[in-house]
């Protein structure tokens, strides 16, 4: 128990660090190219923010939140998703007073949901995401979809499909919801327990149920109920995606789990051996800022699951080799040489070379063995003789050649070797 991470959590081990660092770097560079700026919000918020923002009737709020009372008697929740916190910050810090749109992104932001752990479903997971406030045109919906694809592709993820839908706005959704409920009412006996619970509080979500999906193929579709404004927005989105050369399919079953969505919703999925995995989900939330007490401001964003990306990379056999830890390992014999070695390592690092020295008091032989295991490209040897002569021995580990080099030339030589 003591040495076992809690159920549904995952350690990110150093042997995998290069993988998630690459995902983070891809997100940062793609976002920076499109004028997005980074935001980081707290890992926990007042519970009320999610109840109001994400929606009381959603599965997330009803069943999945990590909520507790802090020592001051406040109800606190570990954030289950990224948008509500960013929306709160947008209002609190009056970002609406700055030139709009306000384009924001976040990287590897931790999210917490009390879900049944399974492949690709954790209780603490991480999301890369964007939120854009103050832009109502569907051009920005298309921009973020293209941007998500760019990030996923830069991470070597293949076979991506984009699915889009519109879930309308509060004006047109009512009529649809009524039609859907009428359709579902006769089918409740055949639907799962959760869907029966959803019938009153969140009937749209029933369409998204993994168990009941095949039973609802003739359900009424939101697209047939869209008001003029929502219809025009959806048509514009399709036009923009076409212009960008982004292939997509319209999937009337995508409803998303969070209440704040309006108009556009989308998912990006990738095939796996047993079905498909959603790596990214997002949509528009034009009512959220006002609902949270800010000035009416449209918004649109997505969240992308970092662990899901890692899983897909692994399933698709992406072999991303870890770069060797060191350019140079400095092996020394005797205390005087060791002092010189410490100095040299510092200089090497100052010159941008990845360098290290033995800290475990190993023999010369064991130092070489360690350098070999760490795949150091070169070993610099300093012993009493070398110190006296003002030289070092440079061993090229790949080609097993050794040369004596002047101490004051070694950095230059190693830099040259690295530049090759
Ligand atoms: P799903 O339908 O898979 O439950 P969701 O609709 O709950 O997804 P969002 O809230 O839109 O997901 O989150 C965006 C992305 O975050 C998802 O597409 C997925 O990649 C990832 N994600 C969501 N929940 C989890 C989880 N429990 N563990 C790992 N990743 C997750
Ligand atoms: Mg979910």
XYZ file of C-alpha atoms and ligand atoms in Angstrom:
452
model
C 0.000 0.000 0.000
C 2.665 2.433 1.147
C 4.706 1.979 -2.012
C 1.819 1.801 -4.418
C 0.436 4.887 -6.158
C -3.308 5.432 -5.639
C -5.627 3.665 -8.079
C -6.020 5.528 -11.351
C -2.804 7.507 -11.017
C 0.387 7.086 -12.945
C 3.994 7.996 -12.351
C 5.724 9.705 -15.211
C 9.121 8.069 -15.064
C 12.371 9.668 -16.220
C 12.759 7.011 -18.903
C 9.630 8.439 -20.536
C 10.410 12.094 -19.900
C 11.588 12.728 -23.464
C 8.166 11.576 -24.737
C 5.991 13.947 -22.749
C 8.503 16.747 -23.044
C 8.188 16.413 -26.804
C 4.398 16.577 -26.563
C 4.636 19.690 -24.409
C 7.149 21.289 -26.780
C 4.909 20.576 -29.786
C 1.960 22.203 -28.017
C 3.987 25.270 -27.086
C 5.472 25.824 -30.506
C 2.235 25.274 -32.458
C 0.352 27.625 -30.102
C 3.052 30.296 -30.154
C 2.955 30.357 -33.963
C -0.767 31.154 -33.793
C -0.532 33.930 -31.185
C -1.667 31.966 -28.125
C -0.219 32.802 -24.713
C 0.212 30.443 -21.805
C -1.973 30.524 -18.715
C -1.716 28.456 -15.535
C -4.546 28.378 -13.070
C -4.728 26.655 -9.661
C -5.168 22.939 -9.328
C -8.229 23.492 -7.158
C -11.116 25.940 -7.254
C -14.282 26.619 -5.271
C -16.655 23.727 -5.907
C -19.335 26.191 -6.945
C -17.331 27.163 -10.037
C -17.690 23.685 -11.498
C -21.252 23.218 -10.312
C -22.184 26.434 -12.125
C -19.729 26.329 -15.002
C -19.573 22.674 -15.967
C -23.177 22.118 -14.908
C -24.964 20.498 -12.000
C -26.517 17.839 -14.189
C -23.333 16.553 -15.782
C -21.696 13.231 -14.977
C -18.513 15.075 -14.101
C -20.161 17.174 -11.392
C -22.554 14.488 -10.208
C -20.144 11.622 -9.857
C -16.566 12.347 -10.750
C -15.292 15.294 -8.725
C -12.727 15.167 -5.961
C -14.439 17.498 -3.537
C -13.481 18.169 0.070
C -13.900 20.735 2.784
C -10.690 22.574 3.627
C -9.697 23.562 7.153
C -11.513 26.873 6.736
C -14.785 25.111 5.967
C -14.760 25.948 2.215
C -15.880 23.414 -0.332
C -12.948 22.864 -2.647
C -12.694 20.730 -5.783
C -9.625 19.483 -7.632
C -10.241 20.630 -11.158
C -11.960 18.023 -13.306
C -11.441 19.972 -16.539
C -9.562 23.015 -17.745
C -12.047 25.518 -19.077
C -13.900 26.668 -15.945
C -10.719 27.759 -14.129
C -9.424 29.668 -17.145
C -12.837 31.328 -17.584
C -12.790 32.334 -13.912
C -9.310 33.859 -14.330
C -10.445 35.672 -17.498
C -13.211 37.345 -15.501
C -11.299 37.917 -12.267
C -8.338 39.608 -13.962
C -10.466 41.581 -16.437
C -8.747 40.015 -19.406
C -11.892 41.005 -21.321
C -10.650 44.604 -21.161
C -7.575 43.698 -23.226
C -7.674 43.452 -27.012
C -9.845 40.493 -27.976
C -9.745 37.712 -28.880
C -7.850 36.528 -25.863
C -6.071 33.388 -27.048
C -4.762 31.181 -24.277
C -3.190 27.771 -23.959
C -2.094 25.460 -21.168
C 0.266 22.544 -21.100
C 0.130 19.299 -19.112
C -2.452 20.698 -16.759
C -3.498 18.080 -14.159
C -7.190 17.118 -14.055
C -8.907 14.879 -11.534
C -11.955 12.704 -12.105
C -13.175 9.842 -9.993
C -13.669 7.440 -12.889
C -13.365 3.702 -13.254
C -9.711 3.282 -14.175
C -9.043 1.490 -17.473
C -6.817 1.893 -20.500
C -6.713 5.607 -21.302
C -8.883 6.513 -18.323
C -7.171 7.708 -15.192
C -8.171 9.544 -12.028
C -5.392 12.061 -12.419
C -4.620 12.847 -16.024
C -3.151 15.785 -17.875
C -4.467 17.964 -20.611
C -3.021 20.331 -23.142
C -5.670 22.805 -24.108
C -6.586 26.137 -25.612
C -9.333 28.625 -24.795
C -10.199 31.582 -27.003
C -12.431 34.308 -25.598
C -14.117 37.106 -27.512
C -14.283 35.614 -31.012
C -17.674 34.579 -32.278
C -16.844 33.690 -35.866
C -16.568 30.019 -36.795
C -13.128 30.827 -38.226
C -11.708 30.396 -34.733
C -13.510 27.070 -34.242
C -11.788 25.916 -37.428
C -8.465 27.392 -36.292
C -8.390 25.433 -33.050
C -9.361 22.180 -34.774
C -6.503 22.652 -37.247
C -4.201 23.602 -34.401
C -5.064 20.448 -32.441
C -4.337 18.375 -35.544
C -0.991 20.112 -35.970
C -0.020 19.276 -32.387
C -1.138 15.651 -32.701
C 0.663 15.209 -36.004
C 3.824 16.854 -34.697
C 3.735 14.135 -32.027
C 3.692 11.464 -34.721
C 0.092 10.363 -34.073
C -1.460 8.831 -37.151
C -4.900 7.907 -38.416
C -6.651 10.921 -36.922
C -10.300 11.646 -37.724
C -12.128 14.843 -36.899
C -15.806 14.581 -35.994
C -17.896 17.696 -35.697
C -21.430 18.452 -34.650
C -23.519 21.361 -33.443
C -25.531 21.144 -30.260
C -27.236 24.464 -30.881
C -27.889 27.158 -28.324
C -30.357 27.522 -25.435
C -32.862 28.943 -27.951
C -33.013 25.921 -30.214
C -31.912 23.148 -27.902
C -35.159 23.155 -25.897
C -37.267 21.942 -28.803
C -34.699 19.312 -29.647
C -34.452 18.129 -26.072
C -38.235 17.716 -25.975
C -38.179 15.676 -29.184
C -35.329 13.569 -27.912
C -37.064 12.896 -24.625
C -40.202 11.868 -26.437
C -38.153 9.448 -28.503
C -36.277 8.094 -25.478
C -39.323 7.778 -23.233
C -40.433 4.614 -24.968
C -37.001 3.066 -24.782
C -36.019 3.526 -21.162
C -36.421 -0.152 -20.329
C -33.769 -1.090 -22.841
C -31.285 1.584 -21.714
C -28.617 1.192 -19.040
C -29.049 2.365 -15.455
C -26.937 5.482 -15.932
C -28.924 6.527 -18.988
C -32.127 6.147 -17.017
C -30.674 8.552 -14.464
C -29.639 10.920 -17.253
C -33.104 10.999 -18.788
C -34.335 13.858 -16.593
C -31.173 15.802 -15.863
C -29.136 15.459 -19.076
C -30.921 13.565 -21.872
C -28.451 14.679 -24.563
C -25.677 12.787 -22.827
C -27.559 9.524 -23.435
C -26.517 9.780 -27.076
C -22.917 9.571 -25.938
C -23.392 6.403 -23.863
C -20.900 3.747 -24.920
C -23.303 0.937 -23.903
C -26.478 2.175 -25.519
C -25.065 3.679 -28.666
C -26.312 0.945 -31.008
C -29.867 1.143 -29.681
C -30.363 4.757 -30.638
C -29.525 4.876 -34.307
C -32.828 6.479 -35.299
C -32.808 9.162 -32.594
C -33.744 12.692 -33.698
C -30.709 14.818 -34.559
C -29.888 18.264 -33.213
C -28.808 19.404 -36.660
C -32.445 19.245 -37.783
C -33.483 21.579 -34.966
C -30.827 24.317 -35.238
C -32.012 27.935 -35.271
C -30.934 30.208 -38.108
C -27.916 31.574 -36.249
C -26.634 28.130 -35.209
C -27.234 26.729 -38.664
C -25.239 29.545 -40.271
C -22.426 29.057 -37.768
C -22.198 25.357 -38.544
C -22.214 26.002 -42.294
C -19.436 28.565 -41.852
C -17.375 26.132 -39.795
C -17.610 23.567 -42.583
C -16.578 26.153 -45.128
C -13.553 27.208 -43.075
C -12.472 23.613 -42.500
C -12.742 22.941 -46.221
C -10.658 26.035 -46.936
C -8.014 24.803 -44.509
C -8.023 21.377 -46.124
C -9.069 19.744 -42.853
C -10.970 16.527 -43.523
C -13.846 15.901 -41.112
C -17.094 14.042 -40.794
C -20.325 15.278 -39.279
C -21.304 13.057 -36.378
C -24.715 13.889 -34.918
C -23.974 11.741 -31.870
C -21.249 13.925 -30.463
C -22.759 15.819 -27.562
C -19.829 16.196 -25.131
C -20.161 15.736 -21.431
C -20.071 19.288 -20.173
C -23.080 21.602 -19.999
C -21.423 24.780 -21.133
C -21.109 23.837 -24.784
C -23.094 25.709 -27.442
C -23.000 25.364 -31.219
C -19.768 23.631 -32.269
C -18.615 20.444 -30.574
C -15.868 18.235 -31.923
C -13.697 15.258 -31.173
C -10.507 13.978 -32.679
C -10.229 10.215 -32.517
C -7.685 7.665 -33.506
C -8.273 3.948 -34.192
C -6.920 1.335 -31.797
C -7.104 -2.445 -31.796
C -10.255 -2.470 -29.728
C -12.227 0.459 -31.072
C -11.107 4.024 -31.047
C -9.726 6.486 -28.561
C -10.679 10.130 -28.265
C -7.481 12.109 -27.944
C -9.012 15.569 -28.113
C -12.415 17.057 -27.398
C -13.686 20.575 -27.511
C -16.238 23.059 -28.621
C -17.807 26.451 -28.238
C -19.193 27.842 -24.985
C -20.719 31.199 -25.781
C -22.734 31.429 -22.576
C -20.091 30.438 -20.035
C -18.472 33.773 -19.206
C -21.802 35.476 -18.645
C -23.085 32.531 -16.656
C -20.093 32.896 -14.336
C -20.788 36.599 -13.812
C -18.574 38.155 -16.492
C -19.572 40.293 -19.477
C -21.217 38.299 -22.284
C -18.216 36.934 -24.216
C -18.131 34.033 -26.642
C -15.579 31.287 -26.122
C -14.240 28.165 -27.760
C -11.574 25.655 -26.758
C -10.343 22.103 -26.551
C -8.681 19.694 -24.160
C -6.249 17.063 -25.324
C -5.362 14.098 -23.134
C -1.606 13.783 -22.734
C -1.729 10.192 -21.387
C -3.999 9.211 -24.279
C -1.449 10.649 -26.697
C 1.322 8.662 -25.040
C -0.819 5.544 -25.182
C -1.577 6.003 -28.866
C 2.079 6.702 -29.650
C 2.969 3.478 -27.893
C 0.240 1.489 -29.653
C 1.302 2.864 -33.000
C 4.847 1.765 -32.263
C 6.397 5.212 -32.419
C 10.011 4.694 -31.429
C 11.255 7.920 -30.044
C 14.745 7.206 -28.825
C 15.955 8.899 -25.732
C 18.942 11.161 -26.368
C 22.088 10.006 -24.528
C 22.321 11.643 -21.130
C 25.865 12.946 -21.574
C 28.126 14.333 -24.261
C 31.040 13.846 -21.908
C 31.761 11.931 -18.768
C 34.815 12.996 -16.807
C 36.668 10.133 -15.126
C 39.321 11.009 -12.578
C 41.876 9.307 -10.399
C 43.045 10.879 -7.144
C 41.734 13.876 -5.247
C 43.745 16.543 -7.089
C 42.457 15.233 -10.433
C 38.963 15.108 -9.016
C 39.068 18.801 -8.121
C 40.242 19.599 -11.637
C 37.509 17.310 -12.977
C 34.791 19.163 -11.059
C 36.057 22.430 -12.516
C 36.132 20.999 -16.025
C 32.574 19.625 -15.749
C 31.324 23.061 -14.774
C 33.093 24.645 -17.751
C 31.710 21.994 -20.079
C 28.169 22.668 -18.881
C 28.689 26.417 -19.253
C 29.567 25.711 -22.873
C 26.364 23.814 -23.473
C 27.855 20.339 -23.266
C 26.039 17.769 -21.175
C 28.641 16.603 -18.722
C 28.982 14.741 -15.460
C 31.542 13.299 -13.089
C 31.442 10.312 -10.745
C 29.855 11.073 -7.381
C 29.869 7.541 -6.049
C 33.653 7.185 -5.486
C 34.017 4.469 -8.116
C 37.260 2.961 -9.394
C 38.495 4.092 -12.831
C 37.197 0.861 -14.352
C 33.784 1.312 -12.763
C 33.655 4.940 -13.907
C 34.121 3.764 -17.484
C 31.459 1.126 -17.032
C 29.043 3.745 -15.720
C 29.849 6.100 -18.616
C 29.190 3.237 -21.022
C 25.817 2.469 -19.468
C 24.849 6.138 -19.627
C 25.856 6.056 -23.323
C 28.239 8.988 -22.892
C 29.766 9.764 -26.260
C 33.128 10.708 -24.799
C 35.078 10.145 -21.645
C 37.700 12.622 -20.534
C 40.295 11.034 -18.243
C 42.317 13.011 -15.733
C 44.921 11.358 -13.526
C 48.087 12.513 -11.799
C 50.187 12.296 -15.009
C 47.721 14.321 -17.046
C 47.512 16.969 -14.336
C 51.289 17.351 -14.326
C 51.490 17.640 -18.111
C 48.490 19.979 -18.435
C 46.634 17.510 -20.674
C 43.632 15.211 -20.543
C 42.922 11.937 -22.271
C 39.942 12.003 -24.574
C 38.280 8.691 -25.342
C 35.726 8.550 -28.123
C 33.442 5.804 -26.811
C 31.685 5.115 -30.100
C 34.850 4.508 -32.079
C 37.031 3.360 -29.168
C 39.882 5.741 -29.972
C 41.902 7.634 -27.423
C 44.014 10.761 -27.798
C 45.944 13.068 -25.519
C 44.698 16.616 -25.741
C 45.861 19.894 -24.159
C 43.643 20.779 -21.173
C 42.942 24.249 -22.559
C 41.861 22.874 -25.938
C 39.454 20.189 -24.729
C 36.282 22.285 -24.706
C 36.909 23.576 -28.195
C 37.520 20.042 -29.456
C 34.392 18.628 -27.815
C 32.261 21.483 -29.125
C 33.580 20.826 -32.597
C 32.805 17.127 -32.260
C 29.277 17.924 -31.120
C 28.739 20.335 -33.993
C 29.582 17.650 -36.559
P -14.405 10.590 -22.708
O -15.559 10.570 -23.664
O -13.214 9.811 -23.190
O -14.793 10.294 -21.292
P -14.617 13.355 -22.044
O -15.695 13.822 -22.914
O -14.906 13.057 -20.620
O -13.902 12.080 -22.707
P -13.154 15.843 -22.046
O -13.690 16.326 -20.775
O -13.556 16.519 -23.287
O -13.346 14.268 -22.176
O -11.560 15.842 -21.970
C -10.734 16.064 -23.111
C -9.740 14.951 -23.317
O -9.112 14.584 -22.097
C -10.362 13.643 -23.778
O -10.534 13.649 -25.168
C -9.315 12.648 -23.371
O -8.244 12.625 -24.294
C -8.823 13.199 -22.065
N -9.491 12.547 -20.913
C -10.732 12.762 -20.434
N -10.980 12.012 -19.348
C -9.835 11.296 -19.106
C -9.427 10.354 -18.110
N -10.225 10.001 -17.126
N -8.189 9.841 -18.201
C -7.349 10.205 -19.195
N -7.652 11.093 -20.141
C -8.882 11.640 -20.127
Mg -15.512 11.353 -19.632
